C-alpha positions as semicolon CSV with decimal commas, in nm:
position;residue;x (nm);y (nm);z (nm)
1;X;2,131;1,913;3,458
2;X;2,166;1,621;3,767
3;X;2,066;1,360;3,839
4;X;1,779;1,294;3,961
5;X;1,610;1,542;3,685
6;X;1,784;1,358;3,415
7;X;1,634;1,002;3,590
8;X;1,291;1,195;3,424
9;X;1,371;1,138;3,094
10;X;1,497;0,814;3,112
11;X;1,301;0,449;3,053
12;X;1,450;0,027;3,131
13;X;1,345;-0,120;2,819
14;X;1,063;-0,354;2,971
15;X;0,830;-0,111;3,033
16;X;0,520;-0,091;2,882
17;X;0,317;0,133;2,648
18;X;0,119;0,239;2,973
19;X;0,425;0,276;3,166
20;X;0,651;0,491;2,858
21;X;0,315;0,780;2,845
22;X;0,363;0,819;3,194
23;X;0,723;0,863;3,137
24;X;0,654;1,151;2,881
25;X;0,369;1,318;3,098
26;X;0,680;1,316;3,411
27;X;0,934;1,509;3,169
28;X;0,598;1,697;2,999
29;X;0,935;1,749;2,696
30;X;0,769;1,508;2,436
31;X;1,006;1,246;2,465
32;X;1,201;0,965;2,735
33;X;1,527;0,750;2,596
34;X;1,529;0,386;2,644
35;X;1,854;0,311;2,870
36;X;1,968;-0,067;3,011
37;X;2,039;-0,117;3,386
38;X;2,384;0,044;3,347
39;X;2,191;0,332;3,155
40;X;2,354;0,233;2,858
41;X;2,170;0,445;2,593
42;X;1,955;0,181;2,358
43;X;1,695;0,429;2,209
44;X;1,474;0,788;2,176
45;X;1,038;0,672;2,222
46;X;0,819;1,004;2,170
47;X;0,444;1,077;2,173
48;X;0,449;1,096;1,859
49;X;0,583;0,727;1,820
50;X;0,329;0,578;2,073
51;X;0,015;0,779;1,925
52;X;0,175;0,612;1,557
53;X;0,136;0,262;1,741
54;X;-0,185;0,320;1,933
55;X;-0,321;0,441;1,574
56;X;-0,189;0,143;1,430
57;X;-0,209;-0,183;1,609
58;X;-0,526;-0,064;1,911
59;X;-0,254;-0,232;2,193
60;X;-0,211;0,006;2,503
61;X;-0,003;-0,307;2,718
62;X;0,241;-0,396;2,474
63;X;0,656;-0,368;2,528
64;X;0,811;-0,079;2,405
65;X;1,104;-0,267;2,237
66;X;0,860;-0,337;1,948
67;X;0,844;0,117;1,901
68;X;1,126;0,292;1,990
69;X;1,378;0,403;1,728
70;X;1,717;0,201;1,830
71;X;1,909;0,440;1,647
72;X;1,853;0,798;1,782
73;X;2,059;1,085;1,690
74;X;2,327;1,153;2,000
75;X;2,639;1,364;2,062
76;X;2,945;1,235;2,250
77;X;2,981;1,476;2,598
78;X;3,309;1,581;2,469
79;X;3,047;1,746;2,150
80;X;2,874;1,887;2,321
81;X;2,929;2,264;2,182
82;X;2,796;2,101;1,881
83;X;2,448;2,011;2,010
84;X;2,298;2,329;1,819
85;X;2,482;2,226;1,469
86;X;2,334;1,927;1,498
87;X;1,967;1,966;1,600
88;X;1,936;2,183;1,353
89;X;2,083;2,007;1,045
90;X;1,882;1,690;1,164
91;X;1,549;1,868;1,286
92;X;1,556;1,682;1,603
93;X;1,444;1,893;1,893
94;X;1,602;1,678;2,190
95;X;1,968;1,509;2,174
96;X;2,111;1,320;2,452
97;X;2,436;1,326;2,565
98;X;2,662;1,028;2,632
99;X;3,057;0,870;2,723
100;X;3,271;0,682;2,460
101;X;3,108;0,382;2,623
102;X;2,764;0,466;2,511
103;X;2,628;0,588;2,853
104;X;2,392;0,849;2,858
105;X;2,533;1,200;3,096
106;X;2,258;1,472;2,960
107;X;2,008;1,580;2,751
108;X;1,998;1,853;2,569
109;X;1,630;2,056;2,500
110;X;1,670;2,199;2,131
111;X;1,400;2,469;2,315
112;X;1,596;2,584;2,593
113;X;1,889;2,635;2,291
114;X;1,626;2,830;2,153
115;X;1,495;2,975;2,432
116;X;1,434;3,376;2,384
117;X;1,419;3,311;2,010
118;X;1,090;3,546;1,891
119;X;0,909;3,253;1,669
120;X;0,703;3,297;1,453
121;X;0,223;3,317;1,496
122;X;0,130;2,918;1,456
123;X;-0,119;3,001;1,186
124;X;-0,215;2,545;1,162
125;X;-0,546;2,621;1,240
126;X;-0,590;2,980;1,005
127;X;-0,955;3,002;0,896
128;X;-1,077;2,633;0,991
129;X;-1,375;2,711;1,219
130;X;-1,408;2,627;1,562
131;X;-1,743;2,541;1,762
132;X;-1,753;2,551;2,157
133;X;-2,066;2,387;2,287
134;X;-2,114;2,586;2,558
135;X;-2,503;2,517;2,650
136;X;-2,507;2,314;2,946
137;X;-2,580;2,423;3,292
138;X;-2,286;2,217;3,433
139;X;-2,482;2,118;3,718
140;X;-2,196;1,850;3,862
141;X;-2,035;2,173;3,946
142;X;-2,341;2,349;4,144
143;X;-2,367;2,591;4,416
144;X;-2,123;2,704;4,204
145;X;-2,344;2,750;3,872
146;X;-2,649;2,857;4,032
147;X;-2,436;3,247;4,054
148;X;-2,204;3,167;3,707
149;X;-2,291;2,948;3,336
150;X;-1,975;2,710;3,365
151;X;-1,741;2,792;3,052
152;X;-1,734;3,126;3,235
153;X;-1,626;2,983;3,591
154;X;-1,283;3,037;3,684
155;X;-0,951;2,808;3,701
156;X;-0,725;3,092;3,803
157;X;-0,816;3,448;3,776
158;X;-0,976;3,335;3,366
159;X;-1,283;3,141;3,285
160;X;-1,214;2,827;3,125
161;X;-1,366;2,956;2,837
162;X;-1,110;3,222;2,794
163;X;-0,889;2,978;2,819
164;X;-0,984;2,720;2,582
165;X;-1,026;2,994;2,333
166;X;-0,649;3,173;2,400
167;X;-0,511;2,788;2,319
168;X;-0,711;2,744;1,998
169;X;-0,601;3,153;1,848
170;X;-0,261;2,986;1,932
171;X;-0,274;2,814;1,665
172;X;-0,455;3,052;1,451
173;X;-0,786;3,048;1,505
174;X;-1,003;3,352;1,462
175;X;-1,321;3,297;1,479
176;X;-1,583;3,048;1,731
177;X;-1,891;2,973;1,751
178;X;-2,055;2,948;2,025
179;X;-2,377;2,739;2,109
180;X;-2,543;2,840;2,401
181;X;-2,852;2,825;2,666
182;X;-2,783;2,870;3,010
183;X;-2,717;3,229;3,138
184;X;-2,551;3,320;2,786
185;X;-2,618;3,653;2,833
186;X;-2,362;3,666;3,110
187;X;-2,166;3,488;2,842
188;X;-2,222;3,727;2,603
189;X;-2,195;4,054;2,823
190;X;-1,871;3,850;2,962
191;X;-1,640;3,829;2,583
192;X;-1,842;4,191;2,431
193;X;-1,676;4,343;2,760
194;X;-1,264;4,219;2,756
195;X;-1,069;4,282;2,401
196;X;-1,010;4,047;2,208
197;X;-0,856;3,929;1,836
198;X;-1,108;3,698;1,764
199;X;-1,486;3,692;1,700
200;X;-1,746;3,460;1,854
201;X;-2,049;3,386;1,701
202;X;-2,334;3,345;1,925
203;X;-2,552;2,987;1,852
204;X;-2,840;3,012;2,037
205;X;-3,085;2,752;2,272
206;X;-3,445;2,732;2,303
207;X;-3,415;2,385;2,472
208;X;-3,112;2,222;2,516
209;X;-3,013;2,007;2,228
210;X;-2,740;1,785;2,414
211;X;-2,346;1,789;2,276
212;X;-2,406;1,804;1,892
213;X;-2,764;1,888;1,849
214;X;-2,704;2,259;1,893
215;X;-2,502;2,273;1,577
216;X;-2,771;2,208;1,357
217;X;-2,900;2,566;1,428
218;X;-2,568;2,708;1,256
219;X;-2,689;2,825;0,948
220;X;-2,290;2,907;0,795
221;X;-2,216;2,581;0,505
222;X;-1,887;2,451;0,594
223;X;-1,610;2,366;0,321
224;X;-1,359;2,188;0,519
225;X;-1,378;1,961;0,845
226;X;-1,460;2,137;1,152
227;X;-1,384;2,102;1,536
228;X;-1,594;2,086;1,792
229;X;-1,481;2,092;2,156
230;X;-1,684;2,102;2,533
231;X;-1,653;2,460;2,710
232;X;-1,543;2,235;3,009
233;X;-1,172;2,117;2,942
234;X;-0,794;2,175;2,804
235;X;-0,603;1,954;2,584
236;X;-0,203;2,000;2,661
237;X;-0,145;1,900;2,201
238;X;-0,034;1,956;1,904
239;X;-0,390;2,096;1,769
240;X;-0,276;2,213;1,442
241;X;-0,137;1,842;1,395
242;X;-0,443;1,696;1,547
243;X;-0,623;1,826;1,213
244;X;-0,369;1,715;0,977
245;X;-0,449;1,343;1,132
246;X;-0,787;1,454;1,053
247;X;-0,709;1,532;0,739
248;X;-0,470;1,227;0,610
249;X;-0,676;0,980;0,771
250;X;-0,986;0,951;0,595
251;X;-1,183;0,961;0,898
252;X;-1,563;1,147;0,918
253;X;-1,483;1,205;1,276
254;X;-1,253;1,196;1,487
255;X;-1,254;1,173;1,898
256;X;-0,942;1,323;2,031
257;X;-0,891;1,059;2,308
258;X;-0,715;1,039;2,712
259;X;-0,514;0,712;2,863
260;X;-0,726;0,704;3,193
261;X;-0,575;0,451;3,425
262;X;-0,756;0,375;3,732
263;X;-0,576;0,140;3,983
264;X;-0,763;-0,158;4,252
265;X;-0,735;-0,007;4,596
266;X;-0,761;-0,349;4,705
267;X;-0,593;-0,748;4,631
268;X;-0,760;-0,874;4,339
269;X;-0,883;-1,221;4,378
270;X;-0,841;-1,480;4,014
271;X;-1,096;-1,733;4,083
272;X;-1,152;-2,069;3,923
273;X;-1,368;-2,350;3,954
274;X;-1,543;-2,435;4,362
275;X;-1,411;-2,114;4,445
276;X;-1,019;-2,212;4,467
277;X;-0,816;-1,885;4,413
278;X;-0,582;-1,971;4,113
279;X;-0,352;-1,608;4,162
280;X;-0,387;-1,254;4,356
281;X;-0,308;-0,914;4,157
282;X;-0,255;-0,616;4,432
283;X;-0,369;-0,334;4,358
284;X;-0,426;-0,408;3,968
285;X;-0,382;-0,096;3,728
286;X;-0,613;-0,044;3,427
287;X;-0,544;0,149;3,144
288;X;-0,843;0,285;2,858
289;X;-0,872;0,569;2,646
290;X;-1,176;0,835;2,717
291;X;-1,314;1,067;2,499
292;X;-1,252;1,413;2,620
293;X;-1,491;1,593;2,441
294;X;-1,310;1,738;2,172
295;X;-1,386;1,589;1,815
296;X;-1,281;1,669;1,449
297;X;-1,590;1,677;1,176
298;X;-1,631;1,636;0,835
299;X;-1,873;1,897;0,706
300;X;-2,098;1,631;0,484
301;X;-2,148;1,430;0,812
302;X;-2,321;1,763;1,050
303;X;-2,621;1,706;0,811
304;X;-2,672;1,329;1,028
305;X;-2,786;1,515;1,338
306;X;-3,167;1,561;1,374
307;X;-3,281;1,915;1,386
308;X;-3,477;2,049;1,681
309;X;-3,355;1,738;1,920
310;X;-3,153;1,637;2,239
311;X;-2,841;1,438;2,042
312;X;-2,534;1,380;2,180
313;X;-2,193;1,301;1,956
314;X;-2,168;0,968;2,097
315;X;-2,498;0,954;1,937
316;X;-2,362;1,069;1,612
317;X;-2,030;0,852;1,653
318;X;-2,318;0,503;1,675
319;X;-2,445;0,622;1,409
320;X;-2,132;0,693;1,134
321;X;-2,075;0,340;1,275
322;X;-2,337;0,205;1,169
323;X;-2,361;0,309;0,880
324;X;-1,946;0,148;0,820
325;X;-1,808;0,541;0,799
326;X;-1,500;0,547;0,993
327;X;-1,470;0,697;1,315
328;X;-1,117;0,747;1,426
329;X;-0,950;0,831;1,746
330;X;-0,658;1,044;1,765
331;X;-0,486;0,982;2,131
332;X;-0,339;1,193;2,399
333;X;-0,180;1,122;2,751
334;X;-0,317;1,103;3,040
335;X;-0,137;1,432;3,150
336;X;-0,242;1,579;2,856
337;X;-0,626;1,595;2,987
338;X;-0,779;1,864;3,222
339;X;-1,153;1,825;3,331
340;X;-1,322;2,075;3,500
341;X;-1,639;1,865;3,470
342;X;-1,618;1,792;3,883
343;X;-1,438;1,963;4,151
344;X;-1,217;1,736;4,212
345;X;-1,161;1,758;3,855
346;X;-1,115;2,139;3,895
347;X;-0,903;2,135;4,161
348;X;-0,619;1,921;3,937
349;X;-0,678;2,137;3,595
350;X;-0,521;2,440;3,837
351;X;-0,233;2,202;4,001
352;X;-0,161;2,137;3,656
353;X;-0,171;2,463;3,463
354;X;-0,003;2,628;3,850
355;X;-0,237;2,808;3,973
356;X;-0,287;2,630;4,340
357;X;-0,150;2,904;4,556
């Protein structure tokens, strides 16, 4: 790989967790390699390492020294022909190639070696109930939504709701519940007219019930945790891992949460008494985790959603917290969350999906 491309997978050992998340987004392989100023390999850091750290500590501003793997599997440059054997033996997806002096020279990815090999279908979410909240008017996308319901607004040439369903079917989901209201006939007609490998059961609101209220209209009883998602987002993550984390965490509700970086476009003044300027920060970056609109719910908490009442998922999470029930988050990176709720974000979604001409 060329030097510029290799740099996409390298990060300095003094970097922050936010820096690392952005570097992992840039490389788009789920991993970066930690080096010193001389490109001597110090370790490896995966998105999973960061996720486990954030879930355990909640510390988003720390240094990566506390969490990267300081003994990653490596292979010497003159033995690179053995990479596949080594990766298979140790079940690793990326292998740094180093010189005898420890300097990183290249990175070999398992997916490149396996290119062209037919993979078995992923069935990690087989039988998992999945609810798509598709009843909103999408007022932020007016006038598009004067003509089309938000779930049918195309991203490229495929409606957003179809793209969402396609992502879930890739993990084995074959039955969906869609709560509908605004222009519901158009949504039904579209999916009735296309050939699918899945079934959609429609749940009709007679009046808007919010992002949670319409769940109570579903008459089926669930015996396992339920996935709920808004109809205007795409999450680029392993849905099977999200579901597994929820099951193992003891959470009543898990909120998929994405990093959001906000840069203040001015120099920020830190002041003391009597107007004294203590310091200045030029265009500081603020980092937060935001609610993406995708959740996993235990079936026994659905009864806490009031019937025939406007009620949001945030109301449900606040109620659970007030009853000391466990609400957790599953953190993902900024680039793993695509939202089409506004025109600017819709354009970004198309760009990230490589749909911009």
